[in-house]
Structures are given as C-alpha cells and as structure tokens.
Tab-separated table of C-alpha atoms in Angstrom:
chain	number	residue	atom	x	y	z
D	1	UNK	CA	-7.429	-9.045	6.387
D	2	UNK	CA	-7.648	-10.433	2.734
D	3	UNK	CA	-10.383	-12.167	4.036
D	4	UNK	CA	-12.853	-9.091	4.718
D	5	UNK	CA	-11.792	-7.560	1.077
D	6	UNK	CA	-14.310	-7.729	-1.205
D	7	UNK	CA	-13.352	-8.624	-4.419
D	8	UNK	CA	-14.416	-7.181	-8.070
D	9	UNK	CA	-13.171	-6.718	-11.375
D	10	UNK	CA	-12.126	-3.620	-9.903
D	11	UNK	CA	-9.346	-5.274	-7.708
D	12	UNK	CA	-9.236	-8.445	-8.798
D	13	UNK	CA	-5.659	-8.351	-10.329
D	14	UNK	CA	-4.485	-6.018	-7.718
D	15	UNK	CA	-5.762	-8.497	-4.787
D	16	UNK	CA	-4.184	-11.999	-6.696
D	17	UNK	CA	-0.805	-9.729	-6.622
D	18	UNK	CA	-1.272	-9.154	-3.089
D	19	UNK	CA	-1.983	-12.767	-2.176
D	20	UNK	CA	0.682	-14.202	-4.097
D	21	UNK	CA	3.557	-11.619	-2.768
D	22	UNK	CA	2.250	-12.689	0.772
D	23	UNK	CA	2.691	-16.378	-0.014
D	24	UNK	CA	6.366	-16.255	-1.266
D	25	UNK	CA	7.903	-12.748	-0.549
D	26	UNK	CA	10.868	-11.991	-2.144
D	27	UNK	CA	11.080	-15.063	-4.470
D	28	UNK	CA	8.371	-14.161	-7.422
D	29	UNK	CA	8.378	-11.679	-10.415
D	30	UNK	CA	6.652	-9.118	-8.000
D	31	UNK	CA	9.465	-7.602	-6.900
D	32	UNK	CA	8.851	-4.352	-6.234
D	33	UNK	CA	4.773	-4.706	-6.075
D	34	UNK	CA	3.235	-1.328	-6.244
D	35	UNK	CA	-0.581	-0.804	-5.820
D	36	UNK	CA	-2.183	2.334	-6.953
D	37	UNK	CA	-5.479	3.988	-7.172
D	38	UNK	CA	-7.477	6.990	-6.095
D	39	UNK	CA	-8.295	7.856	-2.229
D	40	UNK	CA	-10.132	5.370	-0.252
D	41	UNK	CA	-10.284	2.321	-2.422
D	42	UNK	CA	-8.633	-0.121	-0.413
D	43	UNK	CA	-4.293	0.166	-0.968
D	44	UNK	CA	-3.762	0.276	2.497
D	45	UNK	CA	-6.384	-2.904	3.200
D	46	UNK	CA	-4.296	-4.110	0.461
D	47	UNK	CA	-0.786	-4.033	1.955
D	48	UNK	CA	-1.755	-4.578	5.536
D	49	UNK	CA	-3.157	-7.853	4.240
D	50	UNK	CA	0.037	-8.683	3.269
D	51	UNK	CA	1.796	-7.921	6.351
D	52	UNK	CA	-0.652	-10.012	8.539
D	53	UNK	CA	-0.786	-12.977	6.126
D	54	UNK	CA	3.445	-12.715	5.988
D	55	UNK	CA	3.391	-12.629	10.133
D	56	UNK	CA	0.982	-15.583	10.275
D	57	UNK	CA	2.717	-17.678	7.594
D	58	UNK	CA	6.281	-17.088	8.845
D	59	UNK	CA	6.618	-15.415	12.665
D	60	UNK	CA	10.260	-15.025	12.339
D	61	UNK	CA	10.047	-12.570	8.927
D	62	UNK	CA	10.872	-9.204	10.140
D	63	UNK	CA	8.194	-6.635	8.513
D	64	UNK	CA	8.639	-3.212	8.626
D	65	UNK	CA	5.279	-1.064	7.672
D	66	UNK	CA	5.454	3.004	7.463
D	67	UNK	CA	4.086	5.490	5.575
D	68	UNK	CA	5.919	7.588	3.164
D	69	UNK	CA	5.438	10.663	5.723
D	70	UNK	CA	6.862	8.576	8.944
D	71	UNK	CA	10.245	7.650	6.677
D	72	UNK	CA	10.528	10.901	6.236
D	73	UNK	CA	10.218	12.086	9.484
D	74	UNK	CA	12.404	8.898	10.796
D	75	UNK	CA	14.957	10.330	8.656
D	76	UNK	CA	14.854	13.919	9.750
D	77	UNK	CA	15.083	13.000	13.477
D	78	UNK	CA	17.844	10.822	12.798
D	79	UNK	CA	19.855	13.758	11.357
D	80	UNK	CA	19.034	15.879	14.096
D	81	UNK	CA	19.985	13.465	16.342
D	82	UNK	CA	22.996	12.088	15.140
D	83	UNK	CA	21.749	8.580	14.465
D	84	UNK	CA	21.602	7.875	10.407
D	85	UNK	CA	23.184	4.427	10.914
D	86	UNK	CA	20.196	3.304	13.175
D	87	UNK	CA	17.803	4.659	11.042
D	88	UNK	CA	19.227	2.865	7.800
D	89	UNK	CA	20.027	-0.154	9.919
D	90	UNK	CA	16.059	-0.340	10.930
D	91	UNK	CA	14.797	-0.253	7.327
D	92	UNK	CA	17.785	-2.172	5.879
D	93	UNK	CA	17.246	-5.029	7.891
D	94	UNK	CA	13.889	-6.092	6.947
D	95	UNK	CA	12.637	-9.333	5.369
D	96	UNK	CA	9.610	-7.180	4.124
D	97	UNK	CA	9.263	-3.270	3.536
D	98	UNK	CA	5.887	-2.439	3.180
D	99	UNK	CA	5.603	1.637	2.306
D	100	UNK	CA	2.377	3.239	2.081
D	101	UNK	CA	1.736	6.256	-0.085
D	102	UNK	CA	5.107	6.904	-1.715
D	103	UNK	CA	3.679	9.854	-3.991
D	104	UNK	CA	4.475	11.972	-0.089
D	105	UNK	CA	8.400	11.507	-0.975
D	106	UNK	CA	8.111	13.881	-4.225
D	107	UNK	CA	10.248	16.959	-3.901
D	108	UNK	CA	12.144	15.435	-0.883
D	109	UNK	CA	15.520	14.772	-2.331
D	110	UNK	CA	17.604	13.768	0.887
D	111	UNK	CA	14.810	11.399	1.500
D	112	UNK	CA	14.392	10.113	-1.877
D	113	UNK	CA	18.004	9.142	-1.709
D	114	UNK	CA	18.133	7.527	1.368
D	115	UNK	CA	14.988	5.264	0.340
D	116	UNK	CA	16.644	4.365	-3.047
D	117	UNK	CA	19.888	3.030	-1.492
D	118	UNK	CA	17.294	1.174	1.012
D	119	UNK	CA	15.545	-0.063	-1.621
D	120	UNK	CA	18.664	-1.597	-3.603
D	121	UNK	CA	20.078	-2.924	-0.489
D	122	UNK	CA	16.775	-4.812	0.006
D	123	UNK	CA	16.099	-5.974	-3.495
D	124	UNK	CA	19.716	-6.973	-3.963
D	125	UNK	CA	19.355	-8.991	-1.341
D	126	UNK	CA	16.004	-10.662	-2.107
D	127	UNK	CA	14.087	-9.048	0.366
D	128	UNK	CA	9.970	-8.167	-0.423
D	129	UNK	CA	9.298	-4.799	-1.189
D	130	UNK	CA	5.539	-3.532	-1.187
D	131	UNK	CA	4.366	0.054	-2.009
D	132	UNK	CA	1.100	2.044	-2.410
D	133	UNK	CA	0.744	5.314	-4.655
D	134	UNK	CA	-1.986	7.464	-5.677
D	135	UNK	CA	-1.027	7.214	-9.297
D	136	UNK	CA	1.079	4.977	-11.988
D	137	UNK	CA	4.806	5.293	-11.085
D	138	UNK	CA	5.488	6.733	-14.790
D	139	UNK	CA	3.229	9.679	-13.705
D	140	UNK	CA	4.782	10.977	-10.812
D	141	UNK	CA	6.001	14.484	-11.142
D	142	UNK	CA	9.009	15.292	-8.626
D	143	UNK	CA	10.670	12.274	-8.240
D	144	UNK	CA	14.204	10.894	-8.901
D	145	UNK	CA	14.572	8.887	-12.448
D	146	UNK	CA	16.336	6.261	-11.107
D	147	UNK	CA	13.970	5.573	-8.212
D	148	UNK	CA	10.979	5.886	-10.558
D	149	UNK	CA	12.863	3.094	-12.922
D	150	UNK	CA	13.836	0.640	-9.826
D	151	UNK	CA	9.633	0.960	-9.037
D	152	UNK	CA	9.001	0.122	-12.652
D	153	UNK	CA	11.154	-2.636	-12.330
D	154	UNK	CA	8.523	-4.883	-10.654
D	155	UNK	CA	4.567	-5.209	-10.994
D	156	UNK	CA	2.114	-1.929	-10.671
D	157	UNK	CA	-1.294	-3.061	-10.360
D	158	UNK	CA	-4.359	-0.722	-10.241
D	159	UNK	CA	-7.340	-0.777	-8.156
D	160	UNK	CA	-10.577	1.171	-10.009
D	161	UNK	CA	-13.467	2.785	-8.047
D	162	UNK	CA	-15.772	-0.259	-7.398
D	163	UNK	CA	-18.921	-1.154	-9.674
D	164	UNK	CA	-22.593	-0.649	-8.119
D	165	UNK	CA	-22.754	-4.084	-7.432
D	166	UNK	CA	-19.500	-4.589	-5.642
D	167	UNK	CA	-20.557	-1.525	-3.604
D	168	UNK	CA	-23.744	-2.988	-2.784
D	169	UNK	CA	-21.740	-6.229	-1.530
D	170	UNK	CA	-19.327	-3.944	0.465
D	171	UNK	CA	-22.324	-2.357	2.467
D	172	UNK	CA	-23.987	-5.369	3.057
D	173	UNK	CA	-21.232	-6.921	4.585
D	174	UNK	CA	-20.304	-3.774	6.094
D	175	UNK	CA	-23.672	-3.426	7.726
D	176	UNK	CA	-23.837	-7.258	9.005
D	177	UNK	CA	-20.503	-6.824	10.564
D	178	UNK	CA	-21.428	-3.894	13.202
D	179	UNK	CA	-24.755	-5.680	13.614
D	180	UNK	CA	-26.854	-3.082	11.757
D	181	UNK	CA	-30.447	-4.117	9.783
D	182	UNK	CA	-30.570	-2.186	6.908
D	183	UNK	CA	-33.292	-2.821	3.897
D	184	UNK	CA	-32.161	-3.134	0.489
D	185	UNK	CA	-33.792	0.078	-0.441
D	186	UNK	CA	-31.345	2.018	1.901
D	187	UNK	CA	-28.354	0.036	0.713
D	188	UNK	CA	-29.545	0.456	-2.854
D	189	UNK	CA	-29.687	4.369	-2.389
D	190	UNK	CA	-26.179	4.832	-0.622
D	191	UNK	CA	-24.872	2.758	-3.397
D	192	UNK	CA	-25.806	5.114	-5.924
D	193	UNK	CA	-24.787	8.371	-4.161
D	194	UNK	CA	-21.171	7.242	-3.109
D	195	UNK	CA	-19.186	5.874	-5.847
D	196	UNK	CA	-15.854	6.416	-6.040
D	197	UNK	CA	-14.480	6.053	-2.319
D	198	UNK	CA	-14.743	2.482	-0.537
D	199	UNK	CA	-13.618	4.203	3.004
D	200	UNK	CA	-16.787	6.656	2.494
D	201	UNK	CA	-19.182	3.516	1.847
D	202	UNK	CA	-18.016	2.265	4.676
D	203	UNK	CA	-18.163	5.369	6.737
D	204	UNK	CA	-21.848	5.906	5.692
D	205	UNK	CA	-22.842	2.641	7.638
C-alpha cells in the first residue's frame, strides 16, 4: 500500500508518479511508467501499491500483475501446449499491465517479440502499462531497439538508496508495526550500517 511506503527525497518523484497513474490509469502522459533502481529499494512495493489502489478505486478494471520470469514461463508453456492465442489473450485483455523486473527479458528474443506486440496492443487501446527495472531502460543491453524505444516514450523514474533519516524512519516504522521496542541507539546503529537496501533494513527488524 502507498500508506506503508515511507517517502523521502530518494523516491519522492517515483511515488508521486505511481500515485498519479493509480488515480487515472491510461489517461495521463505517464504511459508507460517505468520505475527503476537497485535491489530492495521499493520498486515492487510501488507497483503492487498501484495495483491495490486501482482495484480499490475501480474493481471492474482487469489487472494483470506478473514478473518478467512469469511472462516468459507462460509464453514458453503456451508454445509447448499450442496455446499461444490463449497466452496472448490473457495479457492483452488487461486494462492495466504491471510487469516487475523487465531486465530479465534481456537476450530472450521471442519473449521480447511477444511483449512488444502485447505492449503495442495495450498502448494503442489506451491501457496502462507499468514496469520496474534495475536500471534506466536506455542502458539495458540485450533488448530490442524498438522495445527500448517504446519504453522511453513514457516516463522513467528512479528510486535512489534512502538517506540516513529515511533509514531511521523506515526502521522505527517497521519496529512499531511488529510491536518491537527498540532504543534509538539500536535504530541508529542499524541505520548507519545498512545503507543501500530497504529490504535488508526491514529484514533486520
């Protein structure tokens, strides 16, 4: 949920863009929206928050949320079982398509081809596409140029590692949620030693 996402200068624009898309999917200039950044910084949290907010606001919208590995596996299975039409319909009938970790499409030519056509069909129908990645799309190796061109036609926003104060706030929030009473000295000690991964921070609690 957006309410559980602690916002700092490291992720302010990304959260705002995500909330904007969630409030009016497919109708803004943020299509596609790509949220990129290092491991454990909250990209998956934001993409799930978008899905939850849209589902709350309009339960009639059809959401499809998948990792790039699941998209690939679904495609491979559709080839094995001669069900490529069903595979295409599953993804292309979405009102909102949310794909996590698109960097795993690298080097998978047929999967990229399928995703290109899926993306085009949804985009031209005014449907919303949201993706996460580990880096800026323009820096991805092993991706088709025409796919990268589509990705760059929307908005790409990054999430940076949180600064010290945000790390402290995340730790205090997580400790409170779990009913754990930690002294500030302990919170500060953890915040000074775990700097680049919010998931690790939360895992420590």
